C-alpha cells in the first residue's frame, strides 16, 4: 500500500524494464521478457483497478493479457489474442470491476470477458465507427481510460472536439451503453489521454509485501523493545531484545518478497543475536523475528 512499480517497454522487442520506487529510493531496472515483439505502432498498456491484471494492445503485436504479482512484480499466465482488424492504432481499458476489458481499435470497440474460460471467444463488438468527422478528419477510436465517474472515455486518433463514452462498462455486451462523440470538449484533443496510477489501490493484506498495514495475530509488548543495529549495515547485523519468550525463527525478506536464508548466533550470553549479511546484495530488507506468540517486522538497509 505504499511503494510503486514503474514499467517501460523496450523498443522493437518484448522486453519490459521494471523499477521499484520506495521512500528509500529507486531500485532496478530489472528486465522482464513479455515475449510478444512490440514494434513502432500506436497502442496502450494498462493495469486493472485491482492491480493484478495487465493488458497490452497495439495492432502489430495485438492483445496480451497477464496475471500480475504485486509483490514480486512478475507477469505470468500470458493470454495472447489476435485482433486482426487492420487498425493503425488503438487503446485498452479495464472496466471498474476488472470483469471486462475493452479494446478501442480505430474503427471498432471490442469487449472481452476476463472471467470467461476462453477470453478470446468472449469477444463482442460493442461499437463501430459511424463516420463522424471534425473539419473533414475522422474522429474514430484511439486511447481509453476510466474516469472517477467509473465511465470509460475514448479519445480520437486525430485532433477533435469530442470524446466517446462507455457509460456502463461493467455491463455485458451492448448494455455497456457505448456512445460515440457524446462528450464535447472546449478545445482540441489529439493522441493523448490522462494516464494516472490508481492512487486508491491500497494495500494487499494477503502478501508479505504488505508491511505497512501488517498487524500480528497476537499482540503483546515483549517484542516492542526489539532493536536492530547498525542500520544501514555493511556485513553484520545485531538484534538486541529483552524478552522472556525464546526466538523461534528469524526471516530476512528482500523488497520483492523473497525470503533470504540466514543463520543467527547468540552473543554476549544471549543478549544479542548476530546475523551475517555480508553476502547479501545492497538494498532494502525486512527482518521478521517470531516467537511462539508474536511476530514483529523491522526494515534494514544493506549498503
GROMACS .gro file of C-alpha atoms in nm:
model
  303
    1UNK     CA    1   0.000   0.000   0.000
    2UNK     CA    2   0.299   0.235  -0.022
    3UNK     CA    3   0.556   0.151  -0.290
    4UNK     CA    4   0.519   0.173  -0.668
    5UNK     CA    5   0.621  -0.041  -0.962
    6UNK     CA    6   0.711   0.152  -1.277
    7UNK     CA    7   0.741  -0.019  -1.615
    8UNK     CA    8   0.877   0.085  -1.952
    9UNK     CA    9   0.873  -0.136  -2.264
   10UNK     CA   10   1.188  -0.158  -2.471
   11UNK     CA   11   1.158  -0.051  -2.832
   12UNK     CA   12   1.128  -0.319  -3.101
   13UNK     CA   13   1.120  -0.632  -2.881
   14UNK     CA   14   0.932  -0.791  -2.591
   15UNK     CA   15   1.147  -0.668  -2.301
   16UNK     CA   16   0.987  -0.468  -2.018
   17UNK     CA   17   1.205  -0.267  -1.778
   18UNK     CA   18   1.088  -0.268  -1.419
   19UNK     CA   19   1.167  -0.027  -1.134
   20UNK     CA   20   1.059  -0.027  -0.770
   21UNK     CA   21   1.010   0.311  -0.604
   22UNK     CA   22   1.010   0.325  -0.222
   23UNK     CA   23   1.067   0.603   0.031
   24UNK     CA   24   1.432   0.498   0.035
   25UNK     CA   25   1.491   0.545  -0.337
   26UNK     CA   26   1.464   0.372  -0.674
   27UNK     CA   27   1.569   0.009  -0.730
   28UNK     CA   28   1.623  -0.161  -1.064
   29UNK     CA   29   1.592  -0.178  -1.351
   30UNK     CA   30   1.512  -0.547  -1.383
   31UNK     CA   31   1.421  -0.697  -1.718
   32UNK     CA   32   1.104  -0.898  -1.780
   33UNK     CA   33   1.056  -1.083  -2.107
   34UNK     CA   34   0.692  -1.038  -2.206
   35UNK     CA   35   0.757  -1.247  -2.519
   36UNK     CA   36   0.544  -1.060  -2.772
   37UNK     CA   37   0.753  -0.842  -3.004
   38UNK     CA   38   0.640  -0.479  -2.985
   39UNK     CA   39   0.705  -0.265  -3.290
   40UNK     CA   40   0.670   0.111  -3.355
   41UNK     CA   41   0.289   0.106  -3.364
   42UNK     CA   42   0.047   0.313  -3.159
   43UNK     CA   43  -0.107   0.134  -2.862
   44UNK     CA   44  -0.168   0.133  -2.489
   45UNK     CA   45  -0.087  -0.074  -2.179
   46UNK     CA   46  -0.294  -0.073  -1.861
   47UNK     CA   47  -0.342  -0.246  -1.526
   48UNK     CA   48  -0.685  -0.341  -1.396
   49UNK     CA   49  -0.819  -0.148  -1.093
   50UNK     CA   50  -0.708  -0.423  -0.852
   51UNK     CA   51  -0.355  -0.420  -0.989
   52UNK     CA   52  -0.342  -0.796  -1.055
   53UNK     CA   53  -0.405  -0.799  -1.432
   54UNK     CA   54  -0.207  -0.626  -1.708
   55UNK     CA   55  -0.314  -0.577  -2.071
   56UNK     CA   56  -0.112  -0.450  -2.366
   57UNK     CA   57  -0.262  -0.378  -2.707
   58UNK     CA   58  -0.124  -0.238  -3.029
   59UNK     CA   59  -0.208  -0.354  -3.382
   60UNK     CA   60   0.129  -0.514  -3.466
   61UNK     CA   61   0.165  -0.732  -3.157
   62UNK     CA   62  -0.213  -0.745  -3.094
   63UNK     CA   63  -0.350  -0.808  -2.744
   64UNK     CA   64  -0.177  -0.974  -2.449
   65UNK     CA   65  -0.320  -1.020  -2.100
   66UNK     CA   66  -0.113  -1.131  -1.799
   67UNK     CA   67  -0.165  -1.202  -1.432
   68UNK     CA   68   0.050  -0.962  -1.229
   69UNK     CA   69   0.201  -1.030  -0.885
   70UNK     CA   70   0.203  -0.700  -0.698
   71UNK     CA   71   0.456  -0.838  -0.451
   72UNK     CA   72   0.721  -0.986  -0.682
   73UNK     CA   73   0.650  -0.776  -0.994
   74UNK     CA   74   0.618  -1.090  -1.206
   75UNK     CA   75   0.397  -1.129  -1.515
   76UNK     CA   76   0.252  -1.480  -1.561
   77UNK     CA   77  -0.019  -1.678  -1.744
   78UNK     CA   78   0.001  -1.483  -2.069
   79UNK     CA   79  -0.308  -1.493  -2.290
   80UNK     CA   80  -0.245  -1.376  -2.647
   81UNK     CA   81  -0.536  -1.269  -2.866
   82UNK     CA   82  -0.515  -1.175  -3.234
   83UNK     CA   83  -0.740  -0.881  -3.319
   84UNK     CA   84  -0.656  -0.867  -3.693
   85UNK     CA   85  -0.871  -0.574  -3.798
   86UNK     CA   86  -0.604  -0.374  -3.988
   87UNK     CA   87  -0.612  -0.083  -3.740
   88UNK     CA   88  -0.326   0.167  -3.735
   89UNK     CA   89  -0.359   0.230  -3.361
   90UNK     CA   90  -0.571   0.162  -3.059
   91UNK     CA   91  -0.604   0.151  -2.683
   92UNK     CA   92  -0.736  -0.060  -2.398
   93UNK     CA   93  -0.907  -0.022  -2.061
   94UNK     CA   94  -1.047  -0.250  -1.793
   95UNK     CA   95  -1.394  -0.189  -1.652
   96UNK     CA   96  -1.407  -0.062  -1.290
   97UNK     CA   97  -1.463  -0.413  -1.151
   98UNK     CA   98  -1.198  -0.560  -1.383
   99UNK     CA   99  -1.453  -0.806  -1.525
  100UNK     CA  100  -1.442  -0.666  -1.878
  101UNK     CA  101  -1.158  -0.547  -2.099
  102UNK     CA  102  -1.226  -0.302  -2.381
  103UNK     CA  103  -1.016  -0.257  -2.695
  104UNK     CA  104  -1.063   0.072  -2.882
  105UNK     CA  105  -0.918  -0.030  -3.218
  106UNK     CA  106  -0.958   0.264  -3.459
  107UNK     CA  107  -1.293   0.163  -3.612
  108UNK     CA  108  -1.419  -0.089  -3.354
  109UNK     CA  109  -1.481  -0.118  -2.980
  110UNK     CA  110  -1.438  -0.475  -2.857
  111UNK     CA  111  -1.540  -0.614  -2.520
  112UNK     CA  112  -1.375  -0.923  -2.364
  113UNK     CA  113  -1.490  -1.110  -2.053
  114UNK     CA  114  -1.181  -1.167  -1.837
  115UNK     CA  115  -1.364  -1.430  -1.631
  116UNK     CA  116  -1.454  -1.641  -1.936
  117UNK     CA  117  -1.290  -1.984  -1.967
  118UNK     CA  118  -1.181  -1.876  -2.315
  119UNK     CA  119  -1.125  -1.500  -2.317
  120UNK     CA  120  -1.072  -1.488  -2.695
  121UNK     CA  121  -1.410  -1.644  -2.770
  122UNK     CA  122  -1.587  -1.394  -2.543
  123UNK     CA  123  -1.513  -1.106  -2.785
  124UNK     CA  124  -1.811  -0.885  -2.868
  125UNK     CA  125  -1.813  -0.580  -3.095
  126UNK     CA  126  -1.999  -0.314  -2.896
  127UNK     CA  127  -1.920  -0.018  -3.122
  128UNK     CA  128  -1.848   0.052  -3.489
  129UNK     CA  129  -1.721   0.391  -3.608
  130UNK     CA  130  -2.011   0.584  -3.760
  131UNK     CA  131  -1.806   0.810  -3.990
  132UNK     CA  132  -1.819   1.125  -3.774
  133UNK     CA  133  -1.555   1.381  -3.876
  134UNK     CA  134  -1.417   1.708  -3.747
  135UNK     CA  135  -1.307   1.951  -4.018
  136UNK     CA  136  -1.305   1.662  -4.261
  137UNK     CA  137  -1.082   1.439  -4.044
  138UNK     CA  138  -1.206   1.109  -3.899
  139UNK     CA  139  -1.290   1.119  -3.528
  140UNK     CA  140  -1.267   0.745  -3.468
  141UNK     CA  141  -1.130   0.549  -3.170
  142UNK     CA  142  -0.786   0.555  -3.007
  143UNK     CA  143  -0.683   0.556  -2.637
  144UNK     CA  144  -0.919   0.490  -2.346
  145UNK     CA  145  -0.925   0.540  -1.969
  146UNK     CA  146  -1.150   0.501  -1.665
  147UNK     CA  147  -1.259   0.831  -1.510
  148UNK     CA  148  -1.361   0.896  -1.145
  149UNK     CA  149  -1.727   0.858  -1.252
  150UNK     CA  150  -1.650   0.492  -1.346
  151UNK     CA  151  -1.715   0.560  -1.714
  152UNK     CA  152  -1.456   0.483  -1.981
  153UNK     CA  153  -1.368   0.771  -2.212
  154UNK     CA  154  -1.217   0.708  -2.555
  155UNK     CA  155  -1.036   0.981  -2.746
  156UNK     CA  156  -0.978   1.021  -3.119
  157UNK     CA  157  -0.667   0.940  -3.317
  158UNK     CA  158  -0.686   1.284  -3.481
  159UNK     CA  159  -0.747   1.634  -3.347
  160UNK     CA  160  -1.112   1.662  -3.242
  161UNK     CA  161  -1.351   1.839  -3.006
  162UNK     CA  162  -1.522   1.519  -2.888
  163UNK     CA  163  -1.468   1.207  -2.679
  164UNK     CA  164  -1.655   0.877  -2.698
  165UNK     CA  165  -1.802   0.728  -2.379
  166UNK     CA  166  -1.870   0.379  -2.245
  167UNK     CA  167  -2.133   0.471  -1.989
  168UNK     CA  168  -2.177   0.135  -1.813
  169UNK     CA  169  -1.854  -0.058  -1.870
  170UNK     CA  170  -1.935  -0.330  -1.614
  171UNK     CA  171  -2.237  -0.442  -1.817
  172UNK     CA  172  -2.204  -0.720  -2.074
  173UNK     CA  173  -2.246  -0.660  -2.446
  174UNK     CA  174  -2.446  -0.368  -2.579
  175UNK     CA  175  -2.577  -0.290  -2.228
  176UNK     CA  176  -2.237  -0.128  -2.168
  177UNK     CA  177  -2.403   0.168  -2.343
  178UNK     CA  178  -2.126   0.289  -2.572
  179UNK     CA  179  -2.197   0.636  -2.714
  180UNK     CA  180  -1.997   0.792  -2.998
  181UNK     CA  181  -1.885   1.160  -2.986
  182UNK     CA  182  -2.113   1.216  -2.684
  183UNK     CA  183  -1.883   1.445  -2.486
  184UNK     CA  184  -1.792   1.785  -2.630
  185UNK     CA  185  -1.456   1.936  -2.538
  186UNK     CA  186  -1.372   2.307  -2.501
  187UNK     CA  187  -1.056   2.262  -2.707
  188UNK     CA  188  -0.886   2.024  -2.945
  189UNK     CA  189  -0.754   1.692  -2.816
  190UNK     CA  190  -0.533   1.458  -3.014
  191UNK     CA  191  -0.327   1.149  -2.931
  192UNK     CA  192  -0.331   1.184  -2.550
  193UNK     CA  193  -0.545   1.079  -2.258
  194UNK     CA  194  -0.476   1.108  -1.881
  195UNK     CA  195  -0.252   0.826  -1.759
  196UNK     CA  196  -0.280   0.825  -1.380
  197UNK     CA  197  -0.174   0.547  -1.145
  198UNK     CA  198  -0.452   0.403  -0.930
  199UNK     CA  199  -0.381   0.614  -0.623
  200UNK     CA  200  -0.662   0.443  -0.428
  201UNK     CA  201  -0.543   0.087  -0.486
  202UNK     CA  202  -0.447   0.035  -0.120
  203UNK     CA  203  -0.253  -0.246   0.044
  204UNK     CA  204  -0.283  -0.619  -0.021
  205UNK     CA  205  -0.315  -0.800   0.313
  206UNK     CA  206  -0.257  -1.141   0.150
  207UNK     CA  207   0.110  -1.080   0.075
  208UNK     CA  208   0.430  -1.045   0.275
  209UNK     CA  209   0.488  -0.715   0.094
  210UNK     CA  210   0.205  -0.560   0.298
  211UNK     CA  211   0.448  -0.434   0.562
  212UNK     CA  212   0.265  -0.106   0.602
  213UNK     CA  213  -0.060  -0.241   0.741
  214UNK     CA  214   0.050  -0.577   0.885
  215UNK     CA  215  -0.066  -0.646   1.241
  216UNK     CA  216   0.040  -0.958   1.436
  217UNK     CA  217  -0.237  -1.205   1.515
  218UNK     CA  218  -0.140  -1.195   1.884
  219UNK     CA  219  -0.004  -0.863   2.001
  220UNK     CA  220   0.185  -0.827   2.328
  221UNK     CA  221   0.459  -0.596   2.438
  222UNK     CA  222   0.761  -0.822   2.484
  223UNK     CA  223   0.894  -0.761   2.132
  224UNK     CA  224   0.835  -0.387   2.136
  225UNK     CA  225   1.189  -0.336   2.268
  226UNK     CA  226   1.346  -0.517   1.972
  227UNK     CA  227   1.613  -0.308   1.802
  228UNK     CA  228   1.849  -0.369   1.511
  229UNK     CA  229   2.189  -0.211   1.461
  230UNK     CA  230   2.377  -0.084   1.278
  231UNK     CA  231   2.128   0.039   1.024
  232UNK     CA  232   2.234   0.083   0.744
  233UNK     CA  233   2.462  -0.220   0.773
  234UNK     CA  234   2.767  -0.340   0.583
  235UNK     CA  235   2.819  -0.701   0.695
  236UNK     CA  236   2.695  -0.798   1.042
  237UNK     CA  237   2.352  -0.716   1.184
  238UNK     CA  238   2.283  -0.734   1.558
  239UNK     CA  239   1.944  -0.776   1.717
  240UNK     CA  240   1.902  -0.661   2.075
  241UNK     CA  241   1.593  -0.777   2.259
  242UNK     CA  242   1.491  -0.813   2.621
  243UNK     CA  243   1.212  -1.068   2.643
  244UNK     CA  244   1.111  -1.389   2.816
  245UNK     CA  245   0.988  -1.576   2.507
  246UNK     CA  246   1.266  -1.751   2.309
  247UNK     CA  247   1.309  -1.663   1.942
  248UNK     CA  248   1.158  -1.935   1.723
  249UNK     CA  249   1.253  -1.807   1.381
  250UNK     CA  250   1.417  -1.517   1.201
  251UNK     CA  251   1.348  -1.442   0.836
  252UNK     CA  252   1.516  -1.193   0.606
  253UNK     CA  253   1.288  -1.086   0.319
  254UNK     CA  254   1.403  -0.874   0.027
  255UNK     CA  255   1.200  -0.594  -0.134
  256UNK     CA  256   1.045  -0.841  -0.381
  257UNK     CA  257   0.907  -1.057  -0.101
  258UNK     CA  258   1.164  -1.336  -0.145
  259UNK     CA  259   1.290  -1.498   0.176
  260UNK     CA  260   1.670  -1.491   0.204
  261UNK     CA  261   1.828  -1.775   0.409
  262UNK     CA  262   2.034  -1.653   0.703
  263UNK     CA  263   2.187  -1.806   1.015
  264UNK     CA  264   2.199  -1.634   1.353
  265UNK     CA  265   2.404  -1.697   1.664
  266UNK     CA  266   2.370  -1.575   2.020
  267UNK     CA  267   2.642  -1.349   2.155
  268UNK     CA  268   2.714  -1.186   2.490
  269UNK     CA  269   2.529  -1.450   2.691
  270UNK     CA  270   2.230  -1.438   2.463
  271UNK     CA  271   2.173  -1.064   2.500
  272UNK     CA  272   2.223  -1.016   2.125
  273UNK     CA  273   2.160  -1.216   1.810
  274UNK     CA  274   2.420  -1.185   1.536
  275UNK     CA  275   2.329  -1.224   1.167
  276UNK     CA  276   2.589  -1.239   0.890
  277UNK     CA  277   2.454  -1.045   0.587
  278UNK     CA  278   2.790  -0.990   0.417
  279UNK     CA  279   2.685  -1.195   0.113
  280UNK     CA  280   2.360  -1.001   0.063
  281UNK     CA  281   2.324  -0.758  -0.225
  282UNK     CA  282   2.272  -0.390  -0.149
  283UNK     CA  283   1.910  -0.293  -0.099
  284UNK     CA  284   1.616  -0.288   0.140
  285UNK     CA  285   1.533  -0.590   0.356
  286UNK     CA  286   1.270  -0.673   0.614
  287UNK     CA  287   1.373  -0.867   0.925
  288UNK     CA  288   1.097  -1.077   1.082
  289UNK     CA  289   1.151  -1.205   1.435
  290UNK     CA  290   0.900  -1.464   1.558
  291UNK     CA  291   0.834  -1.629   1.893
  292UNK     CA  292   0.557  -1.876   1.964
  293UNK     CA  293   0.324  -1.585   2.040
  294UNK     CA  294   0.445  -1.286   1.843
  295UNK     CA  295   0.582  -1.162   1.514
  296UNK     CA  296   0.749  -0.828   1.454
  297UNK     CA  297   0.900  -0.679   1.137
  298UNK     CA  298   1.177  -0.423   1.107
  299UNK     CA  299   1.332  -0.267   0.798
  300UNK     CA  300   1.709  -0.253   0.737
  301UNK     CA  301   1.919  -0.114   0.455
  302UNK     CA  302   2.220  -0.308   0.328
  303UNK     CA  303   2.490  -0.083   0.184
   0.00000   0.00000   0.00000
